[in-house]
Short mmCIF file of N, CA, C and O in Angstrom, two decimals:
data_model
loop_
_atom_site.label_atom_id
_atom_site.label_comp_id
_atom_site.label_asym_id
_atom_site.label_seq_id
_atom_site.Cartn_x
_atom_site.Cartn_y
_atom_site.Cartn_z
N LEU A 1 -1.49 7.83 0.90
CA LEU A 1 -0.04 6.91 0.21
C LEU A 1 -0.35 5.70 0.58
O LEU A 1 -0.10 4.90 -0.47
N GLU A 2 -0.28 5.28 1.50
CA GLU A 2 -0.46 3.92 2.12
C GLU A 2 -1.63 2.95 1.46
O GLU A 2 -1.53 1.86 1.21
N CYS A 3 -2.77 3.51 1.21
CA CYS A 3 -4.08 3.05 0.71
C CYS A 3 -4.01 3.16 -0.51
O CYS A 3 -4.90 2.73 -1.44
N ASN A 4 -2.83 3.62 -1.35
CA ASN A 4 -2.84 3.68 -2.69
C ASN A 4 -3.92 4.67 -3.50
O ASN A 4 -4.27 4.47 -4.52
N LEU A 5 -4.31 5.45 -2.73
CA LEU A 5 -5.29 6.50 -3.24
C LEU A 5 -4.86 7.72 -3.78
O LEU A 5 -5.34 8.50 -4.75
N ILE A 6 -3.69 8.12 -3.39
CA ILE A 6 -2.83 9.11 -4.00
C ILE A 6 -1.34 8.68 -4.36
O ILE A 6 -0.91 7.64 -3.53
N LYS A 7 -0.37 9.28 -5.02
CA LYS A 7 0.85 8.88 -5.33
C LYS A 7 1.62 10.07 -5.31
O LYS A 7 1.14 11.24 -5.56
N LYS A 8 2.70 10.14 -4.65
CA LYS A 8 3.79 11.22 -4.58
C LYS A 8 4.88 10.99 -5.52
O LYS A 8 5.64 10.19 -5.59
N HIS A 9 5.03 12.13 -6.57
CA HIS A 9 6.15 12.20 -7.34
C HIS A 9 7.08 13.11 -6.94
O HIS A 9 6.78 14.08 -6.55
N ASN A 10 8.18 12.74 -7.15
CA ASN A 10 9.27 13.77 -6.84
C ASN A 10 10.07 14.02 -8.22
O ASN A 10 10.64 13.37 -8.61
N PHE A 11 10.06 15.30 -8.42
CA PHE A 11 10.51 15.83 -9.98
C PHE A 11 11.67 16.29 -9.83
O PHE A 11 12.26 17.47 -10.63
N GLY A 12 12.54 16.47 -8.69
CA GLY A 12 13.81 16.98 -8.50
C GLY A 12 13.88 18.36 -7.63
O GLY A 12 12.76 19.06 -8.05
N GLN A 13 14.92 18.97 -7.74
CA GLN A 13 15.05 20.05 -7.01
C GLN A 13 14.00 20.42 -5.92
O GLN A 13 13.31 21.45 -5.77
N ASN A 14 13.80 19.39 -4.98
CA ASN A 14 12.78 19.45 -3.94
C ASN A 14 11.41 19.74 -4.37
O ASN A 14 10.59 20.58 -3.60
N VAL A 15 10.86 19.38 -5.68
CA VAL A 15 9.75 19.66 -5.83
C VAL A 15 9.01 18.17 -5.92
O VAL A 15 9.45 17.12 -6.60
N SER A 16 7.83 18.14 -5.32
CA SER A 16 6.93 17.02 -4.99
C SER A 16 5.70 17.27 -5.73
O SER A 16 5.06 18.42 -5.70
N PHE A 17 5.06 16.20 -6.17
CA PHE A 17 3.78 16.59 -6.83
C PHE A 17 2.72 15.44 -6.50
O PHE A 17 3.47 14.27 -6.35
N PHE A 18 1.92 15.61 -5.80
CA PHE A 18 0.75 14.62 -5.43
C PHE A 18 -0.44 14.50 -6.36
O PHE A 18 -1.02 15.86 -6.73
N GLU A 19 -0.81 13.45 -6.60
CA GLU A 19 -2.17 13.24 -7.73
C GLU A 19 -2.84 11.82 -7.12
O GLU A 19 -2.28 10.91 -6.59
N LYS A 20 -4.29 11.97 -7.20
CA LYS A 20 -4.79 10.91 -6.98
C LYS A 20 -4.73 9.81 -7.83
O LYS A 20 -4.38 10.14 -9.20
N THR A 21 -4.80 8.82 -7.44
CA THR A 21 -4.39 7.45 -8.37
C THR A 21 -5.76 6.50 -8.42
O THR A 21 -5.54 5.57 -9.34
N TYR A 22 -6.65 6.45 -7.63
CA TYR A 22 -7.82 5.52 -7.38
C TYR A 22 -8.66 5.90 -8.83
O TYR A 22 -9.10 6.92 -9.23
N GLY A 23 -8.73 4.96 -9.67
CA GLY A 23 -9.55 4.99 -10.82
C GLY A 23 -8.80 5.79 -11.83
O GLY A 23 -9.39 6.04 -12.90
N ILE A 24 -7.56 6.10 -11.86
CA ILE A 24 -6.81 6.57 -12.86
C ILE A 24 -6.12 5.77 -13.73
O ILE A 24 -5.31 5.00 -13.18
N LYS A 25 -6.16 5.81 -14.95
CA LYS A 25 -5.20 4.96 -15.85
C LYS A 25 -3.87 5.40 -15.79
O LYS A 25 -3.44 6.57 -15.50
N ALA A 26 -3.21 4.50 -16.42
CA ALA A 26 -1.61 4.85 -16.30
C ALA A 26 -1.46 6.00 -17.41
O ALA A 26 -1.85 6.11 -18.36
N HIS A 27 -0.64 6.94 -16.77
CA HIS A 27 -0.31 8.16 -17.63
C HIS A 27 1.20 8.67 -17.34
O HIS A 27 1.78 8.21 -16.44
N HIS A 28 1.79 9.48 -17.95
CA HIS A 28 3.26 10.14 -17.81
C HIS A 28 3.24 11.57 -17.54
O HIS A 28 2.19 12.17 -17.78
N HIS A 29 4.41 11.99 -17.41
CA HIS A 29 4.41 13.37 -17.12
C HIS A 29 5.73 14.14 -18.05
O HIS A 29 6.53 13.62 -18.27
N ILE A 30 5.67 15.01 -18.57
CA ILE A 30 6.38 16.01 -19.00
C ILE A 30 6.77 17.15 -17.94
O ILE A 30 5.89 17.89 -17.40
N ILE A 31 7.83 17.46 -17.31
CA ILE A 31 8.49 18.45 -16.53
C ILE A 31 9.19 19.41 -16.87
O ILE A 31 10.37 18.84 -17.63
N CYS A 32 8.79 20.72 -16.85
CA CYS A 32 9.95 21.93 -17.30
C CYS A 32 10.93 21.82 -16.15
O CYS A 32 10.36 22.25 -14.96
N THR A 33 12.10 21.80 -16.24
CA THR A 33 13.24 22.07 -15.42
C THR A 33 13.31 23.47 -15.07
O THR A 33 13.97 23.96 -14.20
N GLN A 34 12.77 24.28 -15.95
CA GLN A 34 13.01 25.77 -15.71
C GLN A 34 12.02 26.46 -14.77
O GLN A 34 11.92 26.83 -13.80
N CYS A 35 10.61 26.16 -15.34
CA CYS A 35 9.22 26.74 -14.57
C CYS A 35 8.67 25.97 -13.62
O CYS A 35 7.72 26.26 -12.88
N LYS A 36 9.03 24.46 -13.83
CA LYS A 36 8.47 23.36 -12.77
C LYS A 36 7.11 23.13 -13.35
O LYS A 36 6.50 22.36 -12.57
N ALA A 37 6.62 23.57 -14.40
CA ALA A 37 5.25 23.05 -14.78
C ALA A 37 5.29 21.45 -15.28
O ALA A 37 6.16 20.69 -15.55
N VAL A 38 4.08 20.94 -14.80
CA VAL A 38 4.03 19.69 -14.97
C VAL A 38 2.78 19.43 -15.90
O VAL A 38 1.66 19.87 -15.49
N GLU A 39 2.92 18.62 -16.77
CA GLU A 39 2.02 18.20 -17.84
C GLU A 39 1.62 16.65 -18.08
O GLU A 39 2.74 16.01 -18.15
N GLU A 40 0.51 16.09 -17.80
CA GLU A 40 0.14 14.68 -17.78
C GLU A 40 -0.12 14.49 -19.16
O GLU A 40 -0.69 15.28 -19.92
N PHE A 41 0.12 13.08 -19.61
CA PHE A 41 -0.29 12.70 -20.91
C PHE A 41 -0.08 11.28 -21.05
O PHE A 41 0.24 10.49 -20.04
N GLU A 42 -1.15 10.63 -21.69
CA GLU A 42 -1.64 9.41 -21.82
C GLU A 42 -0.87 8.51 -23.36
O GLU A 42 -0.93 9.37 -24.06
N ASP A 43 -0.13 7.79 -23.41
CA ASP A 43 0.21 6.98 -24.65
C ASP A 43 -0.06 5.61 -24.45
O ASP A 43 0.94 5.01 -24.03
N PRO A 44 -0.77 5.09 -25.39
CA PRO A 44 -0.97 3.58 -25.17
C PRO A 44 0.07 2.92 -25.47
O PRO A 44 0.05 1.58 -25.27
N GLN A 45 0.62 3.29 -26.49
CA GLN A 45 1.80 2.55 -27.24
C GLN A 45 2.97 2.42 -25.93
O GLN A 45 3.58 1.27 -25.76
N ILE A 46 3.15 3.39 -25.29
CA ILE A 46 4.02 3.16 -24.14
C ILE A 46 3.53 1.98 -23.18
O ILE A 46 4.22 1.20 -22.80
N ASN A 47 2.44 1.98 -22.90
CA ASN A 47 1.72 1.12 -21.98
C ASN A 47 2.00 -0.26 -22.51
O ASN A 47 2.09 -1.07 -21.82
N ASP A 48 1.43 -0.44 -23.93
CA ASP A 48 1.81 -1.43 -24.45
C ASP A 48 3.11 -2.14 -24.62
O ASP A 48 3.19 -3.46 -24.22
N ALA A 49 3.97 -1.61 -24.75
CA ALA A 49 5.32 -1.82 -24.73
C ALA A 49 5.65 -2.27 -23.62
O ALA A 49 6.23 -3.49 -23.25
N CYS A 50 5.49 -1.47 -22.38
CA CYS A 50 5.80 -2.01 -21.13
C CYS A 50 5.29 -3.26 -20.70
O CYS A 50 5.81 -4.27 -20.00
N ASN A 51 3.67 -3.44 -20.83
CA ASN A 51 3.02 -4.62 -20.96
C ASN A 51 3.81 -6.09 -21.68
O ASN A 51 3.82 -6.97 -21.20
N ASN A 52 4.16 -5.69 -22.82
CA ASN A 52 4.72 -6.80 -23.51
C ASN A 52 6.12 -7.01 -22.97
O ASN A 52 6.25 -8.23 -22.92
N ILE A 53 6.97 -6.19 -22.80
CA ILE A 53 8.19 -6.51 -21.95
C ILE A 53 8.00 -7.00 -20.56
O ILE A 53 8.77 -8.33 -20.45
N SER A 54 7.08 -6.96 -19.98
CA SER A 54 7.24 -7.47 -18.69
C SER A 54 6.59 -8.78 -19.05
O SER A 54 6.60 -9.90 -18.06
N SER A 55 5.56 -9.20 -19.80
CA SER A 55 5.46 -10.35 -20.22
C SER A 55 6.34 -11.16 -20.69
O SER A 55 6.54 -12.51 -20.35
N SER A 56 7.17 -10.85 -21.49
CA SER A 56 8.32 -11.55 -22.36
C SER A 56 9.28 -11.90 -21.27
O SER A 56 9.97 -12.76 -21.16
N LYS A 57 9.50 -11.11 -19.97
CA LYS A 57 10.27 -11.30 -18.80
C LYS A 57 9.83 -12.17 -17.58
O LYS A 57 10.44 -12.53 -16.61
N ASN A 58 8.47 -12.60 -17.92
CA ASN A 58 7.56 -13.19 -16.97
C ASN A 58 7.91 -12.36 -15.51
O ASN A 58 8.13 -12.75 -14.23
N PHE A 59 7.19 -11.12 -15.74
CA PHE A 59 7.33 -10.13 -14.71
C PHE A 59 6.13 -9.46 -14.50
O PHE A 59 5.27 -9.12 -15.43
N LYS A 60 5.50 -9.67 -13.19
CA LYS A 60 4.07 -9.03 -12.93
C LYS A 60 4.51 -7.63 -12.84
O LYS A 60 4.84 -7.09 -11.65
N LEU A 61 3.81 -6.67 -13.71
CA LEU A 61 3.79 -5.22 -13.76
C LEU A 61 2.81 -4.82 -12.81
O LEU A 61 1.66 -5.02 -13.13
N GLU A 62 3.06 -3.96 -12.03
CA GLU A 62 2.15 -3.36 -11.11
C GLU A 62 1.94 -1.76 -11.18
O GLU A 62 0.90 -1.21 -11.04
N ASP A 63 2.77 -1.25 -11.88
CA ASP A 63 2.81 0.13 -12.28
C ASP A 63 3.65 0.74 -13.41
O ASP A 63 4.79 0.11 -13.48
N ILE A 64 3.37 1.80 -13.93
CA ILE A 64 4.25 2.24 -15.01
C ILE A 64 4.36 3.70 -14.75
O ILE A 64 3.56 4.56 -14.50
N SER A 65 5.73 4.32 -14.90
CA SER A 65 5.91 5.64 -14.68
C SER A 65 6.62 6.13 -15.42
O SER A 65 8.02 5.61 -15.52
N LEU A 66 6.54 7.24 -16.26
CA LEU A 66 7.69 7.92 -17.24
C LEU A 66 7.64 9.28 -16.99
O LEU A 66 6.39 9.99 -17.11
N ASN A 67 8.73 9.78 -16.71
CA ASN A 67 8.84 11.27 -16.54
C ASN A 67 9.89 11.68 -17.77
O ASN A 67 10.97 11.37 -17.50
N LEU A 68 9.33 12.79 -18.27
CA LEU A 68 10.37 13.40 -19.22
C LEU A 68 10.65 14.76 -18.82
O LEU A 68 9.75 15.50 -18.50
N PHE A 69 11.88 15.05 -18.70
CA PHE A 69 12.24 16.40 -18.33
C PHE A 69 12.94 17.20 -19.46
O PHE A 69 13.73 16.88 -20.14
N GLY A 70 12.61 18.29 -19.46
CA GLY A 70 13.05 19.28 -20.34
C GLY A 70 12.64 20.75 -20.26
O GLY A 70 12.26 21.07 -18.94
N ILE A 71 12.78 21.56 -21.24
CA ILE A 71 12.38 22.87 -21.15
C ILE A 71 11.08 23.06 -21.94
O ILE A 71 10.99 22.75 -23.28
N CYS A 72 9.96 23.67 -21.45
CA CYS A 72 8.69 23.89 -21.94
C CYS A 72 8.62 24.95 -23.05
O CYS A 72 9.63 25.46 -23.28
N HIS A 73 7.61 24.74 -23.99
CA HIS A 73 7.61 25.64 -25.14
C HIS A 73 7.48 27.18 -24.38
O HIS A 73 8.33 28.26 -25.37
N LEU A 74 7.00 27.51 -23.46
CA LEU A 74 7.05 28.77 -22.97
C LEU A 74 8.36 29.49 -22.55
O LEU A 74 8.58 30.59 -22.63
N CYS A 75 9.02 28.68 -21.96
CA CYS A 75 9.97 28.76 -21.29
C CYS A 75 11.27 28.94 -22.45
O CYS A 75 12.56 29.79 -22.29
N MET A 76 10.92 28.35 -23.72
CA MET A 76 12.01 28.42 -24.76
C MET A 76 12.02 29.64 -25.35
O MET A 76 13.09 30.13 -25.90
N LYS A 77 10.75 30.41 -25.23
CA LYS A 77 10.74 31.72 -25.77
C LYS A 77 11.06 32.79 -24.96
O LYS A 77 11.46 33.92 -25.62
N THR A 78 11.65 32.54 -23.90
CA THR A 78 12.25 33.65 -23.07
C THR A 78 13.69 33.38 -22.92
O THR A 78 14.30 32.53 -23.47
#
């Protein structure tokens, strides 16, 4: 963690998720609040918007993290 080789995400309800970060592009997560499944996704538009906001605010952006919480399609079927 200290060397930025992995990152710890806390997705609530005592659920933590570790992922490697070295050489990985900015990406985001969809987390199911029922089964706790985590799906990663990339969206260049989100990253571009964050970069534009940080530039307009004269802010040095170091990381982007977006977590979407909801119910996955499998849990919705049950």
